[in-house]
Amino acid sequence: MERESMEFDVVIVGGGPAGLASAIRLKQLAAENETEISVCLIEKGAEIGAHILSGAVMDPRAIAELFPNWQEEGAPLNAPVSEDRVYVFSENGASRIPNVLIPACLHNEGNYVISLGNVCRWLGSRAEELGVEIYPGFAGAEVLFDEQGAVKGVATGDMGRLHDGSAGPGFQPGIELHGKYTFFAEGCRGHLGKQVIEKFALNANADFQTYGIGLKELWEIPPEKHQLGLVVHSGGWPMQPDTYGGGFLYHLENNQVAVGFVVGLGYSNPHLSPYEEFQRYKTHPEIRKFLEGGKRIAYGARALTAGGLQSLPKLTFPGGVLVGDDAGFLNAARIKGSHCAIKSGALAAEACFGALKQERQRDELSEYPEAFKNSWLYDELYQARNFKPWMAKGFKLGSLMFGIDQLLLRGRAPWTLKHGIPDHAKLKPASECPKIDYPKPDGVLTFDRLSSVFLSSTNHEEDQPCHLQLKDAGVPISVNLAKYDAPEQRFCPAGVYEILGQDEGRPRLQINAQNCVHCKTCDIKDPTQNINWVVPQGGEGPTYPNM
């Protein structure tokens, strides 16, 4: 059965803030110029927002450029930040940093505590009103090229294939979506974006990208403990001083709080478990006091790009662009990325619209990176560029040096530090690292992985090809288990990877792909880069209601 094809001016892969902003800006420009362009956006989640997870505190600057009257138009930014608190935690204590010593990048006056999923749902409705064709439940599975080697679009994944790859009784082939330009907006470590970066060597002149994993829970807490707009950030415990990580607790509307923890994926101890570190974090007195008496209502996890300006790949290639976290537009120093994603999408859209007006197609949109270099987004990322390199040197030294960078040098230091080693290459052999004794979950404040995955409403059809592919089936035992004590059992936040049969002397790796929350951590942190995350059938994975 052959694939059908559809033709558009622009095809966008990904319904997050970057993809939606791209689509909206294209349609706005078309309306302003009284012309018609066709824009198609596909999203692998069952609905817009289903796979969106972020802290999140939003700087409204970019959304205000897209919709100057966003407040009157009902954008769901309903919890203005009312107070900032920044702490350094010890196991049972907390030292609050005076506001005068906090770099400007961590101040949140004028920002909003949000559900990014709900913001994307609102952006999606606005995009549809403008005439964007949105197809949720369709995963971009393959990059398509024309005879000259330029990207000509994408193909969505087949539906109804069985575990062995054969066509089942309900089989439907994917659809080819052809465009004059294709935008890749899949978020961190995008499946197709990764291929495009490799195909066109877009990172040849960039530092290695660095990553983190963010884990998050949504809680309903007693009204007397709730403080609308309160933003709490912390460093220190439970992380060791040489390991980058930090926690957050944000007070949204409706007596809800978002509590979460980010662990940099450049850690070296293979015994470390980001999931268990997050559970420990919630037991700290400064966090526990808000959660006790409350109820956990949602859980999720997602990797994030954190390399900053020096890790950005080339943004353009024949026929398309990278936007948002598919490129790495996140300001780790500000703990924010949604405004960067929206701005990058808008800049790319403006470059693309200009090319379409000139009746160009499938060339390089060089106007996009030029516009980026002349934008406030470039200036913001430039000032923050040394944050992760400094923090990679340890929490105390990193905090001191970045404080000097920001408070004294105002982000204009005459040097740019480098990321010299990829995250997956930083693991040490298990025999050289201390084991970490994590307490058992109590089922009240701390929880096991499977009960957490249940709250993410994750679902995959079991009788389909596994979307977590091993390049070499022997490596998980011969290398990962033998040298690193199978770290995939710990860096996965969803219990996907298990080593079975060790007691009988016949260890094997079991992949519980149905548990996968699409965080991409395994694709990033696997020490031999043997795990390749590809898209499952469209519409599957987590269904986040308010994350």
Coordinates of C-alpha atoms in Angstrom, one line a residue:
M1 CA 0.0 0.0 0.0
E2 CA 1.6 3.2 -1.1
R3 CA 1.7 6.4 0.9
E4 CA -0.4 9.3 -0.1
S5 CA 1.1 12.8 -0.2
M6 CA -0.2 16.3 0.6
E7 CA 1.4 19.6 -0.5
F8 CA 1.8 22.7 1.6
D9 CA 3.8 25.8 1.6
V10 CA 5.2 25.1 5.1
V11 CA 5.2 21.9 7.1
I12 CA 5.9 22.1 10.9
V13 CA 6.8 19.1 13.0
G14 CA 5.9 19.6 16.7
G15 CA 3.1 21.3 18.5
G16 CA 5.0 23.0 21.3
P17 CA 5.6 26.7 21.8
A18 CA 8.2 27.0 18.9
G19 CA 6.1 25.1 16.3
L20 CA 2.9 26.9 17.2
A21 CA 4.6 30.3 17.2
S22 CA 6.0 29.6 13.8
A23 CA 2.6 28.7 12.4
I24 CA 0.9 31.7 14.0
R25 CA 3.5 34.2 12.8
L26 CA 3.3 32.8 9.2
K27 CA -0.4 33.2 9.1
Q28 CA -0.3 36.6 10.7
L29 CA 2.1 37.8 8.1
A30 CA 0.0 36.3 5.3
A31 CA -3.1 38.2 6.6
E32 CA -1.2 41.5 6.9
N33 CA 0.0 41.1 3.3
E34 CA -3.4 39.9 2.0
T35 CA -2.0 36.7 0.7
E36 CA -2.6 33.0 1.3
I37 CA -0.1 30.4 2.4
S38 CA -0.9 26.9 3.5
V39 CA 0.6 25.8 6.8
C40 CA 0.4 22.2 8.2
L41 CA 1.5 21.3 11.8
I42 CA 1.7 17.8 13.0
E43 CA 2.0 16.8 16.7
K44 CA 2.8 13.2 17.9
G45 CA 0.7 13.7 21.1
A46 CA -3.0 12.8 21.1
E47 CA -3.8 16.5 21.4
I48 CA -1.9 19.7 21.5
G49 CA -0.3 19.9 25.0
A50 CA -0.4 16.2 25.7
H51 CA 3.4 15.8 25.6
I52 CA 4.3 19.3 26.9
L53 CA 6.1 19.4 30.3
S54 CA 7.9 22.4 31.7
G55 CA 8.4 24.0 35.2
A56 CA 7.3 26.6 34.3
V57 CA 7.8 30.3 34.9
M58 CA 7.2 32.3 31.7
D59 CA 8.7 35.6 30.6
P60 CA 5.8 37.1 28.6
R61 CA 8.1 39.1 26.3
A62 CA 7.8 36.8 23.3
I63 CA 4.1 36.0 23.6
A64 CA 3.5 39.7 23.9
E65 CA 5.2 40.3 20.6
L66 CA 3.1 37.6 19.0
F67 CA -0.2 38.8 20.6
P68 CA 0.2 42.4 22.0
N69 CA -3.3 42.0 23.6
W70 CA -2.6 38.5 25.1
Q71 CA -4.2 39.4 28.4
E72 CA -7.5 40.6 26.9
E73 CA -7.4 37.6 24.5
G74 CA -7.4 35.1 27.4
A75 CA -3.9 33.7 27.3
P76 CA -3.6 31.4 30.4
L77 CA -1.0 33.4 32.3
N78 CA -3.0 33.7 35.5
A79 CA -0.4 33.6 38.3
P80 CA 1.9 36.6 38.3
V81 CA 5.1 35.9 40.3
S82 CA 4.5 37.4 43.7
E83 CA 7.7 36.5 45.5
D84 CA 11.1 34.9 44.7
R85 CA 13.0 32.7 47.2
V86 CA 16.4 31.2 46.4
Y87 CA 18.0 28.7 48.8
V88 CA 21.1 26.7 49.3
F89 CA 19.9 23.4 50.9
S90 CA 21.8 21.2 53.3
E91 CA 20.1 17.9 54.3
N92 CA 18.0 19.5 57.1
G93 CA 18.7 23.2 56.7
A94 CA 18.3 26.0 54.2
S95 CA 20.2 29.2 53.7
R96 CA 18.2 31.8 51.9
I97 CA 20.2 34.0 49.5
P98 CA 19.5 37.7 49.9
N99 CA 17.8 39.2 46.8
V100 CA 20.7 41.7 46.4
L101 CA 23.1 38.8 45.8
I102 CA 20.9 37.0 43.3
P103 CA 21.9 37.6 39.6
A104 CA 19.3 39.4 37.6
C105 CA 18.7 36.3 35.5
L106 CA 17.0 34.6 38.5
H107 CA 14.7 37.5 39.3
N108 CA 11.1 36.9 38.2
E109 CA 9.4 40.3 38.5
G110 CA 6.9 40.6 35.7
N111 CA 6.9 36.8 34.9
Y112 CA 4.1 34.3 35.4
V113 CA 3.8 30.8 36.8
I114 CA 2.1 28.8 34.1
S115 CA 1.1 25.4 32.8
L116 CA 3.0 25.3 29.5
G117 CA 0.6 22.6 28.2
N118 CA -2.3 24.9 28.7
V119 CA -0.5 27.8 27.1
C120 CA 0.2 25.5 24.1
R121 CA -3.5 24.6 24.0
W122 CA -4.4 28.3 23.8
L123 CA -1.8 28.9 21.1
G124 CA -3.1 25.9 19.2
S125 CA -6.7 27.3 19.2
R126 CA -5.3 30.7 18.0
A127 CA -3.4 28.9 15.2
E128 CA -6.5 27.1 14.1
E129 CA -8.5 30.4 14.1
L130 CA -5.8 31.8 11.7
G131 CA -6.2 28.8 9.3
V132 CA -3.3 26.5 10.3
E133 CA -4.1 22.9 9.6
I134 CA -3.2 21.0 12.9
Y135 CA -3.0 17.2 13.0
P136 CA -2.5 15.8 16.5
G137 CA -1.8 12.1 16.8
F138 CA 0.5 12.1 13.8
A139 CA 4.2 11.5 14.5
G140 CA 6.9 12.7 12.2
A141 CA 8.8 9.5 11.5
E142 CA 10.9 10.1 8.4
V143 CA 12.7 13.1 6.8
L144 CA 12.0 13.3 3.0
F145 CA 14.5 14.7 0.5
D146 CA 14.2 15.9 -3.1
E147 CA 16.5 14.9 -5.9
Q148 CA 18.9 17.8 -5.1
G149 CA 19.2 16.6 -1.5
A150 CA 17.1 19.4 0.1
V151 CA 14.5 18.5 2.7
K152 CA 11.1 18.4 1.0
G153 CA 9.0 17.4 4.0
V154 CA 8.3 14.5 6.3
A155 CA 6.4 11.3 6.4
T156 CA 4.2 10.4 9.3
G157 CA 4.6 7.0 10.9
D158 CA 2.6 3.9 9.8
M159 CA -0.3 2.9 12.1
G160 CA -1.1 -0.8 12.8
R161 CA 2.2 -2.5 12.4
L162 CA 2.8 -5.5 14.6
H163 CA 5.7 -6.2 16.9
D164 CA 7.7 -8.0 14.1
G165 CA 7.2 -5.0 11.8
S166 CA 4.6 -6.7 9.6
A167 CA 1.3 -5.0 8.7
G168 CA -1.6 -5.9 11.1
P169 CA -5.2 -6.1 10.2
G170 CA -5.7 -2.4 10.9
F171 CA -2.6 -1.2 9.1
Q172 CA -2.5 2.3 7.6
P173 CA 0.6 3.6 5.9
G174 CA 1.9 7.0 6.8
I175 CA 1.3 10.1 4.8
E176 CA 3.9 12.2 3.0
L177 CA 3.7 15.9 3.8
H178 CA 5.6 18.0 1.3
G179 CA 6.5 21.6 1.8
K180 CA 8.5 24.4 0.3
Y181 CA 10.0 24.7 3.7
T182 CA 10.0 22.3 6.7
F183 CA 10.3 23.5 10.3
F184 CA 11.6 21.0 13.0
A185 CA 10.1 22.0 16.4
E186 CA 10.1 18.6 18.2
G187 CA 11.7 19.8 21.5
C188 CA 14.8 18.5 23.1
R189 CA 16.6 15.7 21.2
G190 CA 14.0 15.6 18.5
H191 CA 14.0 12.3 16.6
L192 CA 14.0 14.0 13.2
G193 CA 16.0 17.0 14.3
K194 CA 18.8 14.7 15.4
Q195 CA 18.9 13.2 11.9
V196 CA 18.9 16.5 10.2
I197 CA 21.8 17.8 12.4
E198 CA 23.8 14.7 11.5
K199 CA 22.9 14.7 7.8
F200 CA 23.9 18.3 7.2
A201 CA 26.7 18.4 9.9
L202 CA 24.9 21.3 11.5
N203 CA 26.9 21.0 14.7
A204 CA 30.3 20.9 13.1
N205 CA 31.3 24.4 14.5
A206 CA 29.4 24.1 17.8
D207 CA 30.3 22.8 21.2
F208 CA 28.8 19.5 22.3
Q209 CA 25.2 20.0 23.5
T210 CA 24.6 19.4 27.2
Y211 CA 21.4 18.3 28.7
G212 CA 19.4 17.9 31.9
I213 CA 16.5 15.8 32.9
G214 CA 13.6 17.6 34.5
L215 CA 11.1 15.7 36.7
K216 CA 7.9 17.3 37.9
E217 CA 4.8 16.6 40.0
L218 CA 1.6 18.6 40.3
W219 CA 0.1 18.7 43.8
E220 CA -3.1 20.1 45.3
I221 CA -2.2 21.6 48.7
P222 CA -4.3 22.9 51.6
P223 CA -5.4 26.5 50.9
E224 CA -3.7 27.9 54.0
K225 CA -0.3 26.7 52.6
H226 CA -0.9 28.2 49.2
Q227 CA 0.7 31.5 48.1
L228 CA -0.3 32.4 44.6
G229 CA 2.8 33.3 42.5
L230 CA 5.4 32.1 45.0
V231 CA 8.6 30.9 43.2
V232 CA 11.1 28.8 45.1
H233 CA 14.4 27.6 43.7
S234 CA 17.2 25.7 45.4
G235 CA 20.6 24.3 44.9
G236 CA 22.8 22.0 47.1
W237 CA 21.2 19.0 48.8
P238 CA 20.4 16.3 47.7
M239 CA 23.1 16.7 45.0
Q240 CA 26.7 16.1 45.7
P241 CA 28.8 19.3 45.3
D242 CA 30.3 18.0 42.0
T243 CA 27.0 17.3 40.4
Y244 CA 24.8 19.9 38.8
G245 CA 21.1 19.9 39.9
G246 CA 18.5 22.0 41.6
G247 CA 14.9 22.0 42.6
F248 CA 11.8 24.3 42.2
L249 CA 8.4 24.8 43.7
Y250 CA 5.9 27.1 41.9
H251 CA 2.5 28.1 43.2
L252 CA -0.1 28.1 40.4
E253 CA -3.8 29.0 40.7
N254 CA -6.4 26.7 42.2
N255 CA -4.3 25.7 45.2
Q256 CA -1.9 23.8 43.0
V257 CA 1.9 23.7 43.1
A258 CA 4.4 22.4 40.7
V259 CA 7.3 20.7 42.4
G260 CA 10.3 19.5 40.4
F261 CA 13.9 18.7 40.2
V262 CA 16.5 19.0 37.4
V263 CA 19.6 16.9 37.2
G264 CA 22.4 17.7 34.7
L265 CA 23.0 14.7 32.5
G266 CA 26.8 15.3 32.7
Y267 CA 27.0 13.5 36.0
S268 CA 29.7 10.8 36.4
N269 CA 28.4 8.4 39.1
P270 CA 26.4 5.6 37.3
H271 CA 24.7 4.7 40.6
L272 CA 22.9 8.1 40.6
S273 CA 19.2 8.1 39.9
P274 CA 17.6 11.4 39.0
Y275 CA 14.2 10.0 39.9
E276 CA 15.2 9.0 43.4
E277 CA 17.0 12.4 43.9
F278 CA 13.8 14.1 43.1
Q279 CA 11.9 12.0 45.6
R280 CA 14.5 12.8 48.3
Y281 CA 14.2 16.5 47.4
K282 CA 10.6 16.5 48.4
T283 CA 11.5 15.4 52.0
H284 CA 13.5 18.6 52.7
P285 CA 11.8 20.6 55.4
E286 CA 11.4 23.7 53.1
I287 CA 9.6 21.6 50.5
R288 CA 7.8 19.1 52.8
K289 CA 6.0 21.9 54.6
F290 CA 4.1 22.8 51.5
L291 CA 3.3 19.3 50.4
E292 CA 2.2 17.7 53.6
G293 CA -1.6 17.3 53.7
G294 CA -1.7 17.7 50.0
K295 CA -2.4 15.3 47.1
R296 CA -0.2 14.4 44.1
I297 CA -2.3 14.6 40.9
A298 CA 0.2 14.4 38.0
Y299 CA 3.8 13.3 37.2
G300 CA 6.1 13.6 34.2
A301 CA 9.6 13.9 33.0
R302 CA 11.4 15.5 30.0
A303 CA 15.0 16.1 29.0
L304 CA 16.0 19.7 28.3
T305 CA 18.9 21.2 26.3
A306 CA 21.2 23.4 28.4
G307 CA 24.4 24.0 26.4
G308 CA 23.4 27.6 25.5
L309 CA 24.7 29.8 22.8
Q310 CA 28.0 27.9 22.1
S311 CA 26.1 24.6 21.6
L312 CA 23.6 25.9 19.1
P313 CA 24.0 24.1 15.8
K314 CA 23.6 25.8 12.5
L315 CA 19.9 26.7 12.3
T316 CA 19.3 26.3 8.6
F317 CA 19.8 23.7 5.8
P318 CA 18.4 23.3 2.3
G319 CA 14.6 23.2 2.7
G320 CA 14.2 23.9 6.4
V321 CA 15.1 25.2 9.9
L322 CA 15.5 24.1 13.5
V323 CA 13.5 26.1 16.1
G324 CA 13.0 25.9 19.8
D325 CA 14.6 23.2 21.8
D326 CA 15.2 21.1 18.7
A327 CA 18.1 23.6 18.2
G328 CA 18.7 24.2 21.9
F329 CA 17.1 27.6 22.6
L330 CA 16.9 27.5 26.3
N331 CA 18.4 29.9 28.9
A332 CA 19.5 27.5 31.6
A333 CA 20.7 30.4 33.8
R334 CA 17.1 31.8 33.9
I335 CA 15.5 28.3 34.1
K336 CA 13.4 29.3 31.2
G337 CA 12.9 28.3 27.6
S338 CA 9.4 28.9 26.4
H339 CA 9.9 32.5 25.6
C340 CA 13.1 31.5 23.7
A341 CA 11.2 28.9 21.8
I342 CA 8.4 31.3 20.8
K343 CA 10.9 34.0 19.7
S344 CA 12.9 31.6 17.6
G345 CA 9.8 30.3 15.9
A346 CA 8.6 33.8 15.1
L347 CA 12.0 34.8 13.7
A348 CA 12.1 31.7 11.5
A349 CA 8.6 32.4 10.3
E350 CA 9.4 35.9 9.3
A351 CA 12.4 34.7 7.3
C352 CA 10.3 32.0 5.6
F353 CA 7.5 34.4 4.7
G354 CA 9.9 36.7 3.0
A355 CA 11.3 33.8 1.0
L356 CA 7.8 32.6 0.0
K357 CA 7.0 36.2 -1.2
Q358 CA 10.0 35.9 -3.4
E359 CA 8.7 32.6 -4.7
R360 CA 11.7 30.7 -3.3
Q361 CA 11.6 27.2 -2.1
R362 CA 13.9 24.6 -0.5
D363 CA 16.9 26.8 -0.2
E364 CA 18.5 28.0 3.0
L365 CA 16.7 30.7 5.0
S366 CA 19.9 32.6 5.8
E367 CA 17.7 35.5 6.9
Y368 CA 16.7 33.5 10.0
P369 CA 20.1 33.2 11.7
E370 CA 20.9 36.8 10.7
A371 CA 17.7 38.0 12.4
F372 CA 18.5 35.9 15.5
K373 CA 22.0 37.5 15.8
N374 CA 20.3 40.9 15.8
S375 CA 17.6 40.0 18.3
W376 CA 17.1 40.3 22.0
L377 CA 17.2 36.5 22.2
Y378 CA 20.8 36.4 21.0
D379 CA 21.7 39.1 23.6
E380 CA 20.0 37.1 26.4
L381 CA 21.7 33.9 25.5
Y382 CA 25.1 35.6 25.1
Q383 CA 24.9 37.0 28.6
A384 CA 24.1 33.6 30.0
R385 CA 26.6 31.6 27.9
N386 CA 29.0 30.7 30.7
F387 CA 26.4 29.4 33.1
K388 CA 26.6 25.7 32.4
P389 CA 30.4 25.6 31.8
W390 CA 30.9 27.2 35.2
M391 CA 28.3 25.0 37.0
A392 CA 30.0 21.9 35.5
K393 CA 33.0 22.7 37.7
G394 CA 30.9 22.1 40.9
F395 CA 28.1 23.8 42.7
K396 CA 30.2 26.1 45.0
L397 CA 32.8 27.2 42.5
G398 CA 30.3 27.4 39.7
S399 CA 27.9 29.6 41.7
L400 CA 30.7 31.9 42.8
M401 CA 32.2 32.3 39.3
F402 CA 28.8 32.7 37.6
G403 CA 27.8 35.3 40.3
I404 CA 31.0 37.2 39.4
D405 CA 30.1 36.8 35.7
Q406 CA 26.7 38.3 36.2
L407 CA 26.9 40.7 39.1
L408 CA 30.3 42.3 38.2
L409 CA 30.8 41.6 34.5
R410 CA 27.1 41.8 33.6
G411 CA 27.4 38.7 31.3
R412 CA 30.0 40.5 29.2
A413 CA 33.1 38.6 30.2
P414 CA 35.8 38.6 27.4
W415 CA 35.8 34.8 27.3
T416 CA 33.4 32.1 26.4
L417 CA 33.8 28.8 28.2
K418 CA 33.5 25.5 26.2
H419 CA 31.7 22.2 26.6
G420 CA 34.5 19.8 25.9
I421 CA 32.9 16.4 26.5
P422 CA 29.4 15.0 25.7
D423 CA 27.3 14.0 28.6
H424 CA 27.2 10.3 27.7
A425 CA 31.0 10.1 27.9
K426 CA 31.2 11.5 31.4
L427 CA 30.1 8.3 33.2
K428 CA 32.8 6.6 35.3
P429 CA 33.0 2.8 35.8
A430 CA 30.7 1.7 38.6
S431 CA 33.6 0.2 40.5
E432 CA 35.2 3.7 40.9
C433 CA 32.0 5.3 42.3
P434 CA 30.3 5.1 45.6
K435 CA 26.8 3.5 45.7
I436 CA 24.0 5.7 46.8
D437 CA 21.5 4.4 49.3
Y438 CA 18.1 5.7 48.4
P439 CA 15.3 5.3 50.9
K440 CA 12.2 3.3 50.1
P441 CA 9.2 5.5 49.1
D442 CA 6.6 6.1 51.8
G443 CA 3.6 6.3 49.4
V444 CA 2.6 9.7 50.9
L445 CA 5.3 12.1 50.0
T446 CA 7.6 9.9 48.0
F447 CA 6.6 7.3 45.4
D448 CA 7.9 4.5 43.2
R449 CA 8.3 4.8 39.5
L450 CA 5.3 2.7 38.4
S451 CA 2.8 4.6 40.5
S452 CA 4.2 7.8 39.0
V453 CA 4.0 6.5 35.4
F454 CA 0.3 5.7 36.1
L455 CA -0.3 9.4 36.9
S456 CA 1.2 10.4 33.6
S457 CA -1.6 8.5 31.8
T458 CA 1.1 6.9 29.5
N459 CA -0.2 4.4 27.0
H460 CA 1.4 2.4 24.1
E461 CA 0.0 -0.4 22.1
E462 CA 2.2 -3.4 23.1
D463 CA 1.9 -5.2 19.8
Q464 CA 3.9 -2.8 17.7
P465 CA 7.6 -2.4 16.9
C466 CA 9.6 -1.2 19.9
H467 CA 10.4 2.4 19.6
L468 CA 13.5 2.1 21.8
Q469 CA 15.9 0.5 19.4
L470 CA 19.3 -1.1 20.3
K471 CA 22.0 -0.8 17.7
D472 CA 23.7 -3.8 19.2
A473 CA 21.6 -6.1 21.4
G474 CA 24.7 -7.4 23.2
V475 CA 26.0 -4.1 24.5
P476 CA 23.6 -3.7 27.4
I477 CA 25.1 -6.7 29.1
S478 CA 28.6 -6.8 27.8
V479 CA 29.3 -3.1 28.4
N480 CA 26.6 -1.3 30.3
L481 CA 26.1 -4.0 32.9
A482 CA 29.7 -5.1 33.1
K483 CA 31.2 -1.7 33.3
Y484 CA 28.5 0.7 34.5
D485 CA 26.1 -1.5 36.5
A486 CA 23.4 -0.9 33.9
P487 CA 22.8 2.8 34.5
E488 CA 19.7 2.8 32.2
Q489 CA 17.8 1.2 35.1
R490 CA 18.4 4.4 37.0
F491 CA 18.6 7.3 34.5
C492 CA 15.2 6.3 33.0
P493 CA 12.4 8.0 35.1
A494 CA 9.7 5.5 34.0
G495 CA 11.0 2.0 34.7
V496 CA 11.5 1.2 31.1
Y497 CA 14.8 -0.7 31.4
E498 CA 15.2 -3.7 33.7
I499 CA 18.0 -6.3 34.0
L500 CA 16.5 -9.7 34.6
G501 CA 18.1 -13.1 35.3
Q502 CA 21.1 -11.9 37.2
D503 CA 20.5 -14.3 40.1
E504 CA 20.6 -17.2 37.6
G505 CA 23.7 -15.9 36.0
R506 CA 21.9 -15.2 32.7
P507 CA 21.3 -11.5 32.8
R508 CA 19.3 -9.9 30.0
L509 CA 17.8 -6.5 29.4
Q510 CA 14.0 -6.1 29.3
I511 CA 12.6 -3.0 27.7
N512 CA 9.2 -2.0 29.0
A513 CA 8.5 0.4 26.1
Q514 CA 4.9 0.8 27.1
N515 CA 6.1 2.8 30.2
C516 CA 8.0 5.4 28.1
V517 CA 7.1 9.0 28.9
H518 CA 9.1 10.2 25.8
C519 CA 11.7 12.1 28.0
K520 CA 14.6 11.1 25.6
T521 CA 17.0 10.7 28.5
C522 CA 18.1 7.2 27.4
D523 CA 18.9 8.5 23.9
I524 CA 21.1 11.1 25.5
K525 CA 22.8 9.4 28.5
D526 CA 23.4 5.9 27.3
P527 CA 27.2 5.6 27.6
T528 CA 27.7 3.8 24.3
Q529 CA 25.0 5.6 22.5
N530 CA 23.5 2.3 21.7
I531 CA 19.9 3.3 22.4
N532 CA 18.1 5.1 19.6
W533 CA 14.7 6.6 20.5
V534 CA 12.3 6.7 17.5
V535 CA 8.7 7.7 17.4
P536 CA 6.0 5.1 18.3
Q537 CA 2.6 5.2 16.7
G538 CA 1.1 8.7 16.7
G539 CA -1.1 9.7 19.7
E540 CA 0.7 7.4 22.1
G541 CA 2.8 8.2 25.2
P542 CA 1.9 10.4 28.1
T543 CA -1.3 12.6 28.3
Y544 CA -0.4 15.5 30.5
P545 CA -3.5 17.4 31.6
N546 CA -2.0 20.6 33.2
M547 CA 1.8 20.3 33.0

